[in-house]
mmCIF file of C-alpha atoms in Angstrom:
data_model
loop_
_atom_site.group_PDB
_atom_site.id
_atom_site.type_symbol
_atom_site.label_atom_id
_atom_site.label_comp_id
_atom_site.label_asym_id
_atom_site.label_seq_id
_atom_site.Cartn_x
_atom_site.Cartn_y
_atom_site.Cartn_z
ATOM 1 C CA UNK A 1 226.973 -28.355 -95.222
ATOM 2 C CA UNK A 2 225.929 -25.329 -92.703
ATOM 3 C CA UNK A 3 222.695 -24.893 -91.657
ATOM 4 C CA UNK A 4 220.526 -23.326 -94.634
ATOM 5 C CA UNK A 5 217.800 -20.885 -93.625
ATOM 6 C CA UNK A 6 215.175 -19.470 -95.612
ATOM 7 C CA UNK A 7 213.560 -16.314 -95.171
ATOM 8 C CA UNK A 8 211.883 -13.330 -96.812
ATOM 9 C CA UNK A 9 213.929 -11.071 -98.519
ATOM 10 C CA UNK A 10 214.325 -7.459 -97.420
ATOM 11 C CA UNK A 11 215.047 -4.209 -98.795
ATOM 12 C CA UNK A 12 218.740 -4.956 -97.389
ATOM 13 C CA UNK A 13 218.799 -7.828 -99.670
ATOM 14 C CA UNK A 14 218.565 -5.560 -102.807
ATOM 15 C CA UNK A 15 221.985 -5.585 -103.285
ATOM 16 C CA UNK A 16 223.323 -9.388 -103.733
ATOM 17 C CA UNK A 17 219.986 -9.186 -105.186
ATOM 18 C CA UNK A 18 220.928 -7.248 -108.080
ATOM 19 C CA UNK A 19 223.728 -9.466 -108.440
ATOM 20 C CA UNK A 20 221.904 -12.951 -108.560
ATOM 21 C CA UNK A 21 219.360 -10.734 -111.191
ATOM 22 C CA UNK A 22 222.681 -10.447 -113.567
ATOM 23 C CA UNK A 23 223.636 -14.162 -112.979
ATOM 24 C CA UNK A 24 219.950 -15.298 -114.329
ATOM 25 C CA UNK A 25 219.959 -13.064 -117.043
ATOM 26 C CA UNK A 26 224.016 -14.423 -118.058
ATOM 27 C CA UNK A 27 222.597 -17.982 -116.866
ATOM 28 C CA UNK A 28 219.749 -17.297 -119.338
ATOM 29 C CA UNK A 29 221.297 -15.307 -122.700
ATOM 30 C CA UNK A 30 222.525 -18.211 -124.427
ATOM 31 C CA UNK A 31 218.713 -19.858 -124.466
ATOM 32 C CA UNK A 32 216.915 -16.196 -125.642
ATOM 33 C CA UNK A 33 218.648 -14.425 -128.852
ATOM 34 C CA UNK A 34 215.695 -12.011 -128.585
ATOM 35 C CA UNK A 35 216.888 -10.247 -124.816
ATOM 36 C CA UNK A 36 218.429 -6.822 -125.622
ATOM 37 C CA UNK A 37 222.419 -5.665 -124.603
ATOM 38 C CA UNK A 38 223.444 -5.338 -121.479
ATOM 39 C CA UNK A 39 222.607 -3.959 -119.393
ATOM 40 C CA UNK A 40 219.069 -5.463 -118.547
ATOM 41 C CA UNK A 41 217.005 -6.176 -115.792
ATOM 42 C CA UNK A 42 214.235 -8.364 -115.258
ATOM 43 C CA UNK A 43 212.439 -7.618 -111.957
ATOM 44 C CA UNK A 44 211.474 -4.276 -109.959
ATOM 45 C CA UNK A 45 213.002 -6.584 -106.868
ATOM 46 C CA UNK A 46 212.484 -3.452 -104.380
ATOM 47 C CA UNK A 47 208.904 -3.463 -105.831
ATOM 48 C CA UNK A 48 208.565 -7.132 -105.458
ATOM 49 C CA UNK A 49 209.914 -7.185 -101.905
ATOM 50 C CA UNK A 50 207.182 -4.315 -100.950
ATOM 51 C CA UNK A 51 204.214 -6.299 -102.548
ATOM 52 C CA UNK A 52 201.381 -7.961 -100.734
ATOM 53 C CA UNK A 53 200.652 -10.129 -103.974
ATOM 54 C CA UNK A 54 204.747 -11.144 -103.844
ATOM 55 C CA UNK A 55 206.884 -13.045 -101.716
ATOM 56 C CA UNK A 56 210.696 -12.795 -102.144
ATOM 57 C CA UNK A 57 212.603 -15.395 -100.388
ATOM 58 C CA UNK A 58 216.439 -15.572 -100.277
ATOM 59 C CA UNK A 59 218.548 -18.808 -98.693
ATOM 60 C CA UNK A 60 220.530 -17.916 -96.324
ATOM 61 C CA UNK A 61 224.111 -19.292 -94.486
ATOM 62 C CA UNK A 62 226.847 -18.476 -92.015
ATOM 63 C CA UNK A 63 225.056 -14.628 -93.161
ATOM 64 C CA UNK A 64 225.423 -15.368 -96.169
ATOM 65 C CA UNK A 65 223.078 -15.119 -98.915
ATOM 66 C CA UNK A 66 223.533 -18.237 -101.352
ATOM 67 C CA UNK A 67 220.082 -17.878 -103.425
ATOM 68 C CA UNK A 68 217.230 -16.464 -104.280
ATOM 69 C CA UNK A 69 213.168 -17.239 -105.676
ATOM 70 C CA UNK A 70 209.741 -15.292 -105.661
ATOM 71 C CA UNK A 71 206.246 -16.136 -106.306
ATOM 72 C CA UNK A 72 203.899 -13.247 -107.551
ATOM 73 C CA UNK A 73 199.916 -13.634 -108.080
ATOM 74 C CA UNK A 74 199.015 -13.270 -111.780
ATOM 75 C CA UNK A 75 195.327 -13.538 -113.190
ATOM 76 C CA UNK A 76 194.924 -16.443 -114.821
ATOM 77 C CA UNK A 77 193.435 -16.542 -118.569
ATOM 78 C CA UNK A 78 189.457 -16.054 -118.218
ATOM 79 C CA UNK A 79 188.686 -19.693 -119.532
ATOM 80 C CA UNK A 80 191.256 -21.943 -117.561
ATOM 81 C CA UNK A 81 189.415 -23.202 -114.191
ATOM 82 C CA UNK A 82 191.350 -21.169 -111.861
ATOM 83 C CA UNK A 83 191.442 -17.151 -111.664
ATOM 84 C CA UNK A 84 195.014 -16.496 -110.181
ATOM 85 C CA UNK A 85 197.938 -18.974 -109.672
ATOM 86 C CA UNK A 86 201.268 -18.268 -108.509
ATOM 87 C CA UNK A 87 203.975 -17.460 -110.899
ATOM 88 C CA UNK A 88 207.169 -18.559 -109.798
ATOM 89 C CA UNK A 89 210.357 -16.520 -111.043
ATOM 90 C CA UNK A 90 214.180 -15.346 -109.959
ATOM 91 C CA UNK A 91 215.518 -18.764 -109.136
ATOM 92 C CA UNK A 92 219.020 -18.340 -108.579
ATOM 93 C CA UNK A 93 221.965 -20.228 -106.630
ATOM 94 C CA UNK A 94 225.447 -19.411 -106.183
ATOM 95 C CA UNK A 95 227.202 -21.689 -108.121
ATOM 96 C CA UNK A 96 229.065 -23.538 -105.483
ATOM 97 C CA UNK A 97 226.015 -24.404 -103.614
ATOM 98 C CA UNK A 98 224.068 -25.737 -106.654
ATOM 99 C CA UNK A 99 222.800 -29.989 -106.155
ATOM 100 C CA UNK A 100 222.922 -29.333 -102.214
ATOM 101 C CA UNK A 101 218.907 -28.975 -102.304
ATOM 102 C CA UNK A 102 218.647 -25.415 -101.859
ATOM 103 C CA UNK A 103 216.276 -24.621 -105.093
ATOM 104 C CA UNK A 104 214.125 -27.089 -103.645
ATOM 105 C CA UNK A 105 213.625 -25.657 -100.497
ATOM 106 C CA UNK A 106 213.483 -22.166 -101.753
ATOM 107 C CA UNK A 107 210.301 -23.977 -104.232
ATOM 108 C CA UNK A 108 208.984 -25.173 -100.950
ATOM 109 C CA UNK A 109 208.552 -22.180 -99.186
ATOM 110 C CA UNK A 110 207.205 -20.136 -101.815
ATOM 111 C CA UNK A 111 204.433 -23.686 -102.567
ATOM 112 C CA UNK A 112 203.377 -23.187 -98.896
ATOM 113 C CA UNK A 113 203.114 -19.392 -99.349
ATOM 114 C CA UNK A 114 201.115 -19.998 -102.442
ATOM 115 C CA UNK A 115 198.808 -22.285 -101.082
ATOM 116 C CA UNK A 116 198.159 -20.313 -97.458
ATOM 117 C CA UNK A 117 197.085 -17.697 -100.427
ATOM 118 C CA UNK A 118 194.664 -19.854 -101.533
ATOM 119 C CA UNK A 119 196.101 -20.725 -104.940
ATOM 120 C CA UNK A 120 195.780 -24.050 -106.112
ATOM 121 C CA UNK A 121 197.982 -23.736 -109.457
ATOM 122 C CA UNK A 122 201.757 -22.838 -109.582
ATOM 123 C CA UNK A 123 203.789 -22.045 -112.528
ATOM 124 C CA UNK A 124 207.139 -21.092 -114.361
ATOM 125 C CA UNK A 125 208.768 -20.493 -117.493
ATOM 126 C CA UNK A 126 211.870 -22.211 -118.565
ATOM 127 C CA UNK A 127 214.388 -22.091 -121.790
ATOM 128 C CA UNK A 128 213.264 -25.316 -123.614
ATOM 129 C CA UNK A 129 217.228 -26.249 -124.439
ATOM 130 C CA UNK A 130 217.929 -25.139 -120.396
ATOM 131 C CA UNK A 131 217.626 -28.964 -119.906
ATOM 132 C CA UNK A 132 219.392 -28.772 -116.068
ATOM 133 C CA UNK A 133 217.023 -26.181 -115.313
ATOM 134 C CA UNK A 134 214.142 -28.670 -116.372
ATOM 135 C CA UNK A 135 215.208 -31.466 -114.517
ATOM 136 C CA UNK A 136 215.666 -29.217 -111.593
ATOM 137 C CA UNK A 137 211.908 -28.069 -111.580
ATOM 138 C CA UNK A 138 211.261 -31.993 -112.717
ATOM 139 C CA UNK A 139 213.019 -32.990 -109.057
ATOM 140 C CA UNK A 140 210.370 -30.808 -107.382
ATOM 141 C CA UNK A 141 207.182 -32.162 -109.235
ATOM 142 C CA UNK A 142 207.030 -29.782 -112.280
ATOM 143 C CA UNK A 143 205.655 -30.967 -114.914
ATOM 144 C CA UNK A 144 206.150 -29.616 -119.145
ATOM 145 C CA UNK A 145 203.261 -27.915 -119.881
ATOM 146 C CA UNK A 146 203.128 -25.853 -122.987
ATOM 147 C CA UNK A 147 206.046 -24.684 -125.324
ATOM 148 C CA UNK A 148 206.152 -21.067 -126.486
ATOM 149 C CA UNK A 149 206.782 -20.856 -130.106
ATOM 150 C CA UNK A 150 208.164 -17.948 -132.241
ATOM 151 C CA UNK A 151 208.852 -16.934 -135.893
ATOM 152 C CA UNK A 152 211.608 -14.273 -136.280
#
């Protein structure tokens, strides 16, 4: 495989950036009966790029971008034993370069970026039946934490 780089993401990026946004929230419909009609959006990714508290990263080959991750800085509830951790969000790889490893490294950078931050915890949200996207985060040390419950 070609050299993979990571690096953050730029305004420039906003574009293919869009794009991976639609292929989380397709990736992601079949889990969540609850998300409205296209079209959607998730993320204020210009926003995200721009904020001090953010960092979006994007993988990067041969010019290409292949895929995608942030980590934002959200207070944590008032009685856990932290008061912000890292919330990790946006994952997204092109299809044909998904099991290469690039997730991982793109989990990596934003972990080191967290921690020069001086956060300790790190965290995500995941479709309980999105079982590949579990063992993904799984590969990389996640670990099942809580399970968000509803009543329709």
């Amino acid at each position: 495989m070609d050299t993979i780089h990571i690096r953050s993401a730029t305004q420039n990026d906003l574009k293919v950036l869009r794009t991976f946004e639609q292929g989380v929230i397709k990736a992601e419909r079949p889990f969540d009966v609850t998300l409205d009609a296209d079209p959607i959006t998730y993320y204020d990714l210009g926003e995200l790029i721009q904020n001090d508290n953010a960092l979006v990263v994007v993988a990067e080959t041969n010019g290409t971008v292949i895929a995608s991750g942030f980590a934002l800085v959200k207070p944590a509830k008032h009685y856990l034993d932290h008061d912000h951790f890292a919330y990790l969000g946006f994952m997204y790889t092109r299809p044909e370069y998904r099991g290469k490893g690039v997730n991982a490294r793109i989990v990596e950078r934003l972990k080191q970026w967290s921690f020069a931050k001086g956060l300790k915890e790190i965290r995500l949200t995941v479709y309980n039946d999105n079982q590949s996207a579990i063992k993904a985060y799984e590969k990389v040390g996640f670990k099942k934490h809580i399970i968000t419950m509803r009543l329709a």
